Structure formats: structure tokens, C-alpha cells
Amino acid sequence: MEMAEEPANSGHSLPPVYIYSPEYVSICDSLTKVPKRASMVHSLIEAYALHKQMRL
């Protein structure tokens, strides 16, 4: 069995990225496989005050 190659940045994790735009959320909310998911995720981020910990 072959070993999988390690990613180029092994040992270093990149910070997560969050992109918000009302227009983008509206478009994503209209997807039939995941309806309203973008709005729900944004609401949870605001409810847990995670947006205050983000660097803009």
C-alpha cells in the first residue's frame, strides 16, 4: 500500500476564511440541494459572536 503524499503546508494550518455578501447569501439560499443553508450559517456565526473574532 502506498503512502499518500503530505500536503505542501504540512504542519501549518491555514486560517479559515469566511466570505459574506447579502447577494451571495441570497444566491446560495436558492440552491435546491441546500436551501437556506447560507442564511443559517451566517445566523449561527452572528449568534455565537464569531464575527467579532474575525480579522477584516
PDB file of C-alpha atoms in Angstrom:
ATOM      1  CA  MET A   1       0.000   0.000   0.000  1.00  0.00           C
ATOM      2  CA  GLU A   2       1.398   3.396  -0.986  1.00  0.00           C
ATOM      3  CA  MET A   3       1.593   6.276   1.425  1.00  0.00           C
ATOM      4  CA  ALA A   4      -0.301   9.411   0.470  1.00  0.00           C
ATOM      5  CA  GLU A   5       1.817  12.466  -0.136  1.00  0.00           C
ATOM      6  CA  GLU A   6       1.703  15.086   2.562  1.00  0.00           C
ATOM      7  CA  PRO A   7       0.312  18.490   1.615  1.00  0.00           C
ATOM      8  CA  ALA A   8       2.886  21.174   0.842  1.00  0.00           C
ATOM      9  CA  ASN A   9       1.984  23.055   4.032  1.00  0.00           C
ATOM     10  CA  SER A  10       2.137  20.017   6.346  1.00  0.00           C
ATOM     11  CA  GLY A  11       2.349  21.064   9.954  1.00  0.00           C
ATOM     12  CA  HIS A  12       0.989  24.521   9.193  1.00  0.00           C
ATOM     13  CA  SER A  13      -2.736  25.056   9.146  1.00  0.00           C
ATOM     14  CA  LEU A  14      -4.249  27.923   7.255  1.00  0.00           C
ATOM     15  CA  PRO A  15      -6.878  30.036   8.994  1.00  0.00           C
ATOM     16  CA  PRO A  16     -10.464  29.511   7.860  1.00  0.00           C
ATOM     17  CA  VAL A  17     -11.921  32.080   5.505  1.00  0.00           C
ATOM     18  CA  TYR A  18     -15.450  33.467   5.699  1.00  0.00           C
ATOM     19  CA  ILE A  19     -16.934  35.475   2.857  1.00  0.00           C
ATOM     20  CA  TYR A  20     -20.204  37.323   3.356  1.00  0.00           C
ATOM     21  CA  SER A  21     -22.332  39.285   0.947  1.00  0.00           C
ATOM     22  CA  PRO A  22     -26.131  39.630   1.112  1.00  0.00           C
ATOM     23  CA  GLU A  23     -26.284  38.955  -2.625  1.00  0.00           C
ATOM     24  CA  TYR A  24     -24.097  35.860  -2.311  1.00  0.00           C
ATOM     25  CA  VAL A  25     -26.217  34.522   0.576  1.00  0.00           C
ATOM     26  CA  SER A  26     -29.381  35.063  -1.456  1.00  0.00           C
ATOM     27  CA  ILE A  27     -27.966  33.156  -4.417  1.00  0.00           C
ATOM     28  CA  CYS A  28     -26.729  30.312  -2.203  1.00  0.00           C
ATOM     29  CA  ASP A  29     -30.056  30.130  -0.352  1.00  0.00           C
ATOM     30  CA  SER A  30     -31.814  29.442  -3.645  1.00  0.00           C
ATOM     31  CA  LEU A  31     -29.829  26.236  -4.305  1.00  0.00           C
ATOM     32  CA  THR A  32     -32.248  23.321  -4.186  1.00  0.00           C
ATOM     33  CA  LYS A  33     -29.874  20.819  -2.555  1.00  0.00           C
ATOM     34  CA  VAL A  34     -29.063  23.095   0.385  1.00  0.00           C
ATOM     35  CA  PRO A  35     -31.917  25.604   0.715  1.00  0.00           C
ATOM     36  CA  LYS A  36     -31.378  28.426   3.221  1.00  0.00           C
ATOM     37  CA  ARG A  37     -28.051  26.954   4.433  1.00  0.00           C
ATOM     38  CA  ALA A  38     -26.086  30.154   3.829  1.00  0.00           C
ATOM     39  CA  SER A  39     -28.542  32.202   5.899  1.00  0.00           C
ATOM     40  CA  MET A  40     -28.493  29.620   8.680  1.00  0.00           C
ATOM     41  CA  VAL A  41     -24.678  29.533   8.803  1.00  0.00           C
ATOM     42  CA  HIS A  42     -24.448  33.330   8.869  1.00  0.00           C
ATOM     43  CA  SER A  43     -27.085  33.496  11.621  1.00  0.00           C
ATOM     44  CA  LEU A  44     -25.142  30.973  13.709  1.00  0.00           C
ATOM     45  CA  ILE A  45     -21.912  32.923  13.233  1.00  0.00           C
ATOM     46  CA  GLU A  46     -23.661  36.066  14.473  1.00  0.00           C
ATOM     47  CA  ALA A  47     -25.477  34.252  17.320  1.00  0.00           C
ATOM     48  CA  TYR A  48     -22.218  32.853  18.694  1.00  0.00           C
ATOM     49  CA  ALA A  49     -20.480  36.217  18.119  1.00  0.00           C
ATOM     50  CA  LEU A  50     -17.848  34.532  15.980  1.00  0.00           C
ATOM     51  CA  HIS A  51     -17.792  37.505  13.632  1.00  0.00           C
ATOM     52  CA  LYS A  52     -16.222  39.557  16.448  1.00  0.00           C
ATOM     53  CA  GLN A  53     -13.208  37.239  16.424  1.00  0.00           C
ATOM     54  CA  MET A  54     -12.634  37.649  12.696  1.00  0.00           C
ATOM     55  CA  ARG A  55      -9.913  39.783  11.211  1.00  0.00           C
ATOM     56  CA  LEU A  56     -11.232  42.007   8.445  1.00  0.00           C
TER      57      LEU A  56
END
